[in-house]
Amino acid sequence: EEVCRGQKIAAAPEGKLGCPIYASVTGRVAAVTADAITIEAEDVPVSMTDVPFEKLALAAPLDMVRASGRVGLGGAGFPAAVKYAKPLGPSGTVIMNAAECEPILSHNIDALEQHPEAALRGLAIAMDLAGTPHGVIAIKGIHTKAIAAPEHALSGGLPGMAGKDIQLHKLKNIYPVGEERAIVREVLGTLLDVTDLPSAVGAIVSNIETLTRMHEAVDLGKPLMDKDLTVAGKLEKHMGETLIYHDVPIGRMVSAMLDIAGGTMAEDSYGE
């Protein structure tokens, strides 16, 4: 079948934990296996930022998040709609995890520096879904430019922020402060029991990209089709550099990204 970017190509079974999947490129379905749906496409750009897509039907914000296939993009991949389905109430806190704690990882901080309005809009949507006026941006104090960007944006009076209390919490430059339990400990001063989720202390934690793409779902009708990436290491043409790619189509091979980055050193190899 010929499919278009933004077209739904898989759905989670009714009543099961999961998310729909959307074609990240326009092309022809070449194979469907237990592990993947392969779409053959030509001339796919590195970044899909300006590439048109099929928009989602307008619905309530939580339904838009659910229909878009949003998952946590900090690594866990948990469905965002499930996370926000039960409101915290007015005493709760939504925490934007801007720690960017893993060594070399840079694309989240870069996005906050370049487009703070999108991340803040996502945070505002998350706060509305959680039913709380309280939001916190948890970020390491060493990221001075990324701290200044949302501060400047908020001082300019962003729309949709009326009645919202958004604070900035500067984290220590320690590892692994970006882990969810550590974020709650540092921001709220509460140590979660090992089996507890942040909701046990009235908190929800979402990283920068998750919140930004929640904004894309609710305000732009955009399905989850793209992912921001950091590429660094023993790159033949960019040794010692950290390369950041925004809106890479989901499904592009890691090997293809390494080729785009100029390839690895001759003595190294990588598979699919």
Short mmCIF file of N, CA, C and O in Angstrom, two decimals, residues 155-252:
data_model
loop_
_atom_site.label_atom_id
_atom_site.label_comp_id
_atom_site.label_asym_id
_atom_site.label_seq_id
_atom_site.Cartn_x
_atom_site.Cartn_y
_atom_site.Cartn_z
N SER A 155 8.97 35.79 30.80
CA SER A 155 8.90 37.21 31.13
C SER A 155 8.19 38.00 30.05
O SER A 155 7.67 39.10 30.30
N GLY A 156 8.14 37.44 28.83
CA GLY A 156 7.47 38.11 27.72
C GLY A 156 5.97 37.90 27.71
O GLY A 156 5.27 38.43 26.83
N GLY A 157 5.45 37.11 28.64
CA GLY A 157 4.02 36.89 28.73
C GLY A 157 3.48 35.95 27.68
O GLY A 157 2.74 36.35 26.78
N LEU A 158 3.84 34.67 27.77
CA LEU A 158 3.36 33.68 26.81
C LEU A 158 1.86 33.47 26.96
O LEU A 158 1.34 33.45 28.09
N PRO A 159 1.14 33.27 25.86
CA PRO A 159 -0.30 32.99 25.96
C PRO A 159 -0.54 31.65 26.64
O PRO A 159 0.26 30.72 26.53
N GLY A 160 -1.66 31.56 27.33
CA GLY A 160 -2.03 30.31 27.99
C GLY A 160 -1.36 30.09 29.33
O GLY A 160 -1.51 29.02 29.92
N MET A 161 -0.64 31.08 29.83
CA MET A 161 0.08 30.91 31.10
C MET A 161 -0.62 31.59 32.27
O MET A 161 -0.11 31.55 33.39
N ALA A 162 -1.75 32.20 32.03
CA ALA A 162 -2.46 32.88 33.11
C ALA A 162 -2.83 31.91 34.22
O ALA A 162 -3.35 30.83 33.97
N GLY A 163 -2.52 32.29 35.45
CA GLY A 163 -2.84 31.47 36.61
C GLY A 163 -1.89 30.33 36.85
O GLY A 163 -2.11 29.51 37.75
N LYS A 164 -0.82 30.24 36.05
CA LYS A 164 0.13 29.13 36.20
C LYS A 164 1.38 29.60 36.95
O LYS A 164 1.94 30.66 36.66
N ASP A 165 1.79 28.79 37.89
CA ASP A 165 2.98 29.07 38.70
C ASP A 165 4.09 28.15 38.23
O ASP A 165 4.14 26.98 38.59
N ILE A 166 4.99 28.66 37.40
CA ILE A 166 6.09 27.86 36.87
C ILE A 166 7.40 28.36 37.48
O ILE A 166 7.79 29.52 37.30
N GLN A 167 8.05 27.49 38.20
CA GLN A 167 9.30 27.80 38.86
C GLN A 167 10.47 27.10 38.18
O GLN A 167 10.28 26.07 37.52
N LEU A 168 11.65 27.65 38.35
CA LEU A 168 12.86 27.03 37.81
C LEU A 168 13.71 26.52 38.97
O LEU A 168 14.02 27.28 39.89
N HIS A 169 14.04 25.25 38.93
CA HIS A 169 14.85 24.63 39.99
C HIS A 169 16.20 24.23 39.42
O HIS A 169 16.28 23.40 38.51
N LYS A 170 17.27 24.83 39.94
CA LYS A 170 18.61 24.53 39.46
C LYS A 170 19.15 23.29 40.19
O LYS A 170 19.25 23.26 41.42
N LEU A 171 19.47 22.28 39.40
CA LEU A 171 19.99 21.03 39.93
C LEU A 171 21.51 21.07 40.05
O LEU A 171 22.18 21.81 39.32
N LYS A 172 22.03 20.25 40.93
CA LYS A 172 23.48 20.10 41.03
C LYS A 172 24.00 19.33 39.82
O LYS A 172 23.27 18.55 39.20
N ASN A 173 25.24 19.53 39.49
CA ASN A 173 25.86 18.82 38.37
C ASN A 173 26.38 17.47 38.85
O ASN A 173 27.58 17.23 38.97
N ILE A 174 25.43 16.58 39.15
CA ILE A 174 25.78 15.25 39.64
C ILE A 174 25.07 14.21 38.79
O ILE A 174 24.14 14.53 38.04
N TYR A 175 25.48 12.97 38.90
CA TYR A 175 24.90 11.87 38.13
C TYR A 175 24.41 10.81 39.10
O TYR A 175 25.12 10.49 40.06
N PRO A 176 23.22 10.25 38.93
CA PRO A 176 22.27 10.46 37.83
C PRO A 176 21.07 11.31 38.24
O PRO A 176 19.97 10.80 38.43
N VAL A 177 21.25 12.59 38.39
CA VAL A 177 20.18 13.46 38.88
C VAL A 177 19.00 13.52 37.93
O VAL A 177 17.90 13.93 38.31
N GLY A 178 19.18 13.09 36.68
CA GLY A 178 18.08 13.09 35.73
C GLY A 178 17.11 11.94 35.90
O GLY A 178 16.04 11.93 35.27
N GLU A 179 17.47 10.96 36.72
CA GLU A 179 16.57 9.81 36.95
C GLU A 179 15.34 10.31 37.72
O GLU A 179 15.42 11.20 38.57
N GLU A 180 14.17 9.74 37.40
CA GLU A 180 12.90 10.25 37.91
C GLU A 180 12.85 10.39 39.43
O GLU A 180 12.43 11.42 39.96
N ARG A 181 13.32 9.38 40.14
CA ARG A 181 13.30 9.43 41.60
C ARG A 181 14.22 10.53 42.13
O ARG A 181 13.91 11.20 43.12
N ALA A 182 15.37 10.69 41.45
CA ALA A 182 16.31 11.73 41.86
C ALA A 182 15.73 13.12 41.62
O ALA A 182 15.91 14.04 42.43
N ILE A 183 15.03 13.29 40.49
CA ILE A 183 14.39 14.58 40.20
C ILE A 183 13.37 14.94 41.29
O ILE A 183 13.35 16.07 41.80
N VAL A 184 12.54 13.98 41.67
CA VAL A 184 11.54 14.21 42.72
C VAL A 184 12.24 14.54 44.04
O VAL A 184 11.82 15.46 44.76
N ARG A 185 13.29 13.83 44.35
CA ARG A 185 14.04 14.09 45.59
C ARG A 185 14.60 15.50 45.62
O ARG A 185 14.49 16.23 46.62
N GLU A 186 15.22 15.91 44.50
CA GLU A 186 15.86 17.22 44.46
C GLU A 186 14.85 18.36 44.43
O GLU A 186 15.06 19.40 45.04
N VAL A 187 13.74 18.18 43.69
CA VAL A 187 12.78 19.26 43.53
C VAL A 187 11.83 19.37 44.71
O VAL A 187 11.56 20.46 45.21
N LEU A 188 11.29 18.23 45.17
CA LEU A 188 10.28 18.24 46.22
C LEU A 188 10.84 17.90 47.60
O LEU A 188 10.12 18.02 48.60
N GLY A 189 12.09 17.45 47.66
CA GLY A 189 12.68 17.10 48.94
C GLY A 189 12.10 15.84 49.53
O GLY A 189 12.14 15.65 50.76
N THR A 190 11.54 14.97 48.68
CA THR A 190 10.90 13.74 49.14
C THR A 190 11.56 12.53 48.48
O THR A 190 11.73 12.50 47.27
N LEU A 191 11.92 11.56 49.29
CA LEU A 191 12.51 10.33 48.77
C LEU A 191 11.41 9.29 48.57
O LEU A 191 10.75 8.88 49.53
N LEU A 192 11.19 8.92 47.33
CA LEU A 192 10.16 7.93 47.02
C LEU A 192 10.56 6.55 47.51
O LEU A 192 11.75 6.18 47.47
N ASP A 193 9.58 5.77 47.95
CA ASP A 193 9.83 4.37 48.21
C ASP A 193 10.18 3.70 46.89
O ASP A 193 9.75 4.15 45.82
N VAL A 194 10.90 2.62 46.94
CA VAL A 194 11.42 1.99 45.72
C VAL A 194 10.32 1.54 44.77
O VAL A 194 10.52 1.48 43.56
N THR A 195 9.14 1.26 45.30
CA THR A 195 8.04 0.79 44.45
C THR A 195 7.08 1.91 44.05
O THR A 195 6.13 1.67 43.31
N ASP A 196 7.33 3.14 44.51
CA ASP A 196 6.41 4.24 44.26
C ASP A 196 6.71 4.96 42.95
O ASP A 196 7.88 5.11 42.55
N LEU A 197 5.66 5.44 42.31
CA LEU A 197 5.77 6.37 41.20
C LEU A 197 5.72 7.79 41.74
O LEU A 197 5.25 8.03 42.86
N PRO A 198 6.17 8.79 40.97
CA PRO A 198 6.10 10.18 41.43
C PRO A 198 4.70 10.61 41.84
O PRO A 198 4.53 11.48 42.71
N SER A 199 3.66 10.02 41.24
CA SER A 199 2.29 10.38 41.59
C SER A 199 1.98 10.11 43.06
O SER A 199 1.05 10.70 43.62
N ALA A 200 2.77 9.23 43.69
CA ALA A 200 2.55 8.93 45.11
C ALA A 200 2.79 10.16 45.98
O ALA A 200 2.26 10.25 47.09
N VAL A 201 3.59 11.11 45.48
CA VAL A 201 3.85 12.36 46.21
C VAL A 201 3.29 13.54 45.44
O VAL A 201 3.75 14.68 45.60
N GLY A 202 2.32 13.28 44.55
CA GLY A 202 1.65 14.36 43.85
C GLY A 202 2.47 15.00 42.75
O GLY A 202 2.40 16.22 42.54
N ALA A 203 3.25 14.19 42.03
CA ALA A 203 4.09 14.74 40.96
C ALA A 203 4.00 13.88 39.70
O ALA A 203 3.73 12.69 39.77
N ILE A 204 4.21 14.52 38.56
CA ILE A 204 4.41 13.84 37.29
C ILE A 204 5.67 14.43 36.67
O ILE A 204 5.84 15.64 36.66
N VAL A 205 6.53 13.56 36.16
CA VAL A 205 7.80 14.00 35.56
C VAL A 205 7.79 13.64 34.07
O VAL A 205 7.54 12.50 33.70
N SER A 206 8.04 14.64 33.22
CA SER A 206 8.16 14.42 31.78
C SER A 206 9.34 15.21 31.25
O SER A 206 9.58 16.34 31.69
N ASN A 207 10.07 14.62 30.31
CA ASN A 207 11.25 15.34 29.81
C ASN A 207 10.87 16.37 28.75
O ASN A 207 9.73 16.47 28.32
N ILE A 208 11.85 17.16 28.35
CA ILE A 208 11.62 18.30 27.46
C ILE A 208 10.97 17.86 26.16
O ILE A 208 9.96 18.43 25.72
N GLU A 209 11.52 16.83 25.51
CA GLU A 209 10.98 16.43 24.21
C GLU A 209 9.57 15.87 24.33
O GLU A 209 8.72 16.13 23.47
N THR A 210 9.28 15.12 25.38
CA THR A 210 7.93 14.61 25.58
C THR A 210 6.93 15.75 25.64
O THR A 210 5.88 15.72 24.98
N LEU A 211 7.25 16.79 26.41
CA LEU A 211 6.35 17.92 26.56
C LEU A 211 6.22 18.71 25.25
O LEU A 211 5.12 19.12 24.87
N THR A 212 7.35 18.90 24.57
CA THR A 212 7.31 19.62 23.30
C THR A 212 6.41 18.90 22.30
O THR A 212 5.60 19.52 21.58
N ARG A 213 6.51 17.58 22.26
CA ARG A 213 5.71 16.83 21.29
C ARG A 213 4.26 16.66 21.75
O ARG A 213 3.39 16.38 20.94
N MET A 214 3.98 16.86 23.04
CA MET A 214 2.59 16.96 23.48
C MET A 214 1.97 18.24 22.93
O MET A 214 0.81 18.25 22.50
N HIS A 215 2.75 19.31 22.91
CA HIS A 215 2.28 20.56 22.28
C HIS A 215 1.99 20.33 20.80
O HIS A 215 0.97 20.81 20.28
N GLU A 216 2.86 19.61 20.11
CA GLU A 216 2.65 19.33 18.69
C GLU A 216 1.35 18.55 18.47
O GLU A 216 0.62 18.80 17.51
N ALA A 217 1.07 17.61 19.35
CA ALA A 217 -0.15 16.80 19.22
C ALA A 217 -1.39 17.66 19.42
O ALA A 217 -2.32 17.64 18.60
N VAL A 218 -1.43 18.41 20.51
CA VAL A 218 -2.62 19.15 20.89
C VAL A 218 -2.85 20.37 19.99
O VAL A 218 -3.97 20.64 19.56
N ASP A 219 -1.79 21.11 19.70
CA ASP A 219 -1.93 22.37 18.96
C ASP A 219 -1.78 22.23 17.45
O ASP A 219 -2.34 23.02 16.69
N LEU A 220 -1.01 21.24 17.00
CA LEU A 220 -0.73 21.10 15.57
C LEU A 220 -1.36 19.85 14.95
O LEU A 220 -1.27 19.66 13.74
N GLY A 221 -1.95 18.99 15.79
CA GLY A 221 -2.53 17.76 15.27
C GLY A 221 -1.50 16.81 14.69
O GLY A 221 -1.80 16.05 13.77
N LYS A 222 -0.30 16.82 15.24
CA LYS A 222 0.79 16.03 14.68
C LYS A 222 0.96 14.70 15.41
O LYS A 222 1.17 14.68 16.62
N PRO A 223 0.89 13.58 14.70
CA PRO A 223 1.19 12.29 15.32
C PRO A 223 2.68 12.21 15.71
O PRO A 223 3.51 12.99 15.21
N LEU A 224 3.01 11.24 16.57
CA LEU A 224 4.42 11.02 16.92
C LEU A 224 5.09 10.28 15.77
O LEU A 224 4.83 9.09 15.55
N MET A 225 5.94 10.99 15.04
CA MET A 225 6.61 10.41 13.87
C MET A 225 8.09 10.71 13.86
O MET A 225 8.84 10.10 13.10
N ASP A 226 8.52 11.66 14.68
CA ASP A 226 9.91 12.14 14.63
C ASP A 226 10.55 12.08 16.01
O ASP A 226 9.86 12.07 17.03
N LYS A 227 11.87 12.06 16.02
CA LYS A 227 12.63 11.99 17.28
C LYS A 227 13.89 12.82 17.14
O LYS A 227 14.54 12.81 16.10
N ASP A 228 14.23 13.56 18.19
CA ASP A 228 15.50 14.29 18.22
C ASP A 228 16.61 13.35 18.66
O ASP A 228 16.39 12.47 19.50
N LEU A 229 17.80 13.53 18.09
CA LEU A 229 18.92 12.63 18.36
C LEU A 229 20.22 13.40 18.58
O LEU A 229 20.44 14.45 17.98
N THR A 230 21.06 12.83 19.42
CA THR A 230 22.45 13.28 19.56
C THR A 230 23.34 12.18 19.00
O THR A 230 23.15 11.01 19.33
N VAL A 231 24.28 12.54 18.14
CA VAL A 231 25.23 11.58 17.59
C VAL A 231 26.64 12.08 17.90
O VAL A 231 26.99 13.21 17.56
N ALA A 232 27.43 11.24 18.54
CA ALA A 232 28.81 11.63 18.88
C ALA A 232 29.62 10.36 19.12
O ALA A 232 29.09 9.28 19.29
N GLY A 233 30.93 10.51 19.11
CA GLY A 233 31.82 9.38 19.35
C GLY A 233 32.94 9.34 18.33
O GLY A 233 33.41 10.38 17.86
N LYS A 234 33.33 8.13 17.94
CA LYS A 234 34.46 7.97 17.01
C LYS A 234 33.96 8.13 15.57
O LYS A 234 33.94 7.17 14.79
N LEU A 235 33.56 9.36 15.25
CA LEU A 235 33.07 9.67 13.91
C LEU A 235 34.23 10.12 13.04
O LEU A 235 35.01 10.98 13.42
N GLU A 236 34.32 9.53 11.86
CA GLU A 236 35.49 9.77 11.00
C GLU A 236 35.64 11.25 10.63
O GLU A 236 36.75 11.78 10.65
N LYS A 237 34.54 11.91 10.31
CA LYS A 237 34.63 13.30 9.87
C LYS A 237 34.34 14.31 10.97
O LYS A 237 34.51 15.51 10.79
N HIS A 238 33.89 13.81 12.12
CA HIS A 238 33.50 14.72 13.20
C HIS A 238 34.00 14.22 14.54
O HIS A 238 33.29 14.29 15.55
N MET A 239 35.22 13.71 14.57
CA MET A 239 35.80 13.19 15.82
C MET A 239 35.85 14.32 16.86
O MET A 239 36.31 15.43 16.58
N GLY A 240 35.32 14.03 18.03
CA GLY A 240 35.34 15.02 19.10
C GLY A 240 34.18 15.99 19.06
O GLY A 240 34.04 16.83 19.96
N GLU A 241 33.33 15.91 18.04
CA GLU A 241 32.18 16.81 17.94
C GLU A 241 30.91 16.11 18.42
O GLU A 241 30.81 14.89 18.41
N THR A 242 29.95 16.92 18.83
CA THR A 242 28.62 16.42 19.19
C THR A 242 27.64 16.97 18.17
O THR A 242 27.47 18.18 18.05
N LEU A 243 27.00 16.08 17.42
CA LEU A 243 26.07 16.47 16.37
C LEU A 243 24.64 16.30 16.86
O LEU A 243 24.31 15.28 17.47
N ILE A 244 23.81 17.29 16.61
CA ILE A 244 22.42 17.27 17.05
C ILE A 244 21.51 17.28 15.84
O ILE A 244 21.68 18.11 14.93
N TYR A 245 20.55 16.36 15.81
CA TYR A 245 19.60 16.27 14.71
C TYR A 245 18.18 16.34 15.29
O TYR A 245 17.83 15.53 16.16
N HIS A 246 17.39 17.26 14.80
CA HIS A 246 16.01 17.40 15.26
C HIS A 246 15.04 16.83 14.22
O HIS A 246 15.27 16.93 13.01
N ASP A 247 13.96 16.23 14.70
CA ASP A 247 12.89 15.70 13.86
C ASP A 247 13.38 14.67 12.85
O ASP A 247 13.03 14.71 11.66
N VAL A 248 14.17 13.72 13.31
CA VAL A 248 14.58 12.57 12.50
C VAL A 248 13.39 11.62 12.41
O VAL A 248 12.76 11.33 13.44
N PRO A 249 13.04 11.13 11.22
CA PRO A 249 11.88 10.23 11.13
C PRO A 249 12.10 8.94 11.91
O PRO A 249 13.13 8.28 11.76
N ILE A 250 11.11 8.60 12.75
CA ILE A 250 11.20 7.36 13.52
C ILE A 250 11.22 6.18 12.55
O ILE A 250 10.43 6.11 11.62
N GLY A 251 12.13 5.26 12.78
CA GLY A 251 12.30 4.12 11.89
C GLY A 251 13.60 4.18 11.10
O GLY A 251 14.03 3.16 10.56
N ARG A 252 14.22 5.35 11.03
CA ARG A 252 15.51 5.43 10.35
C ARG A 252 16.54 4.65 11.17
O ARG A 252 16.63 4.79 12.39
#
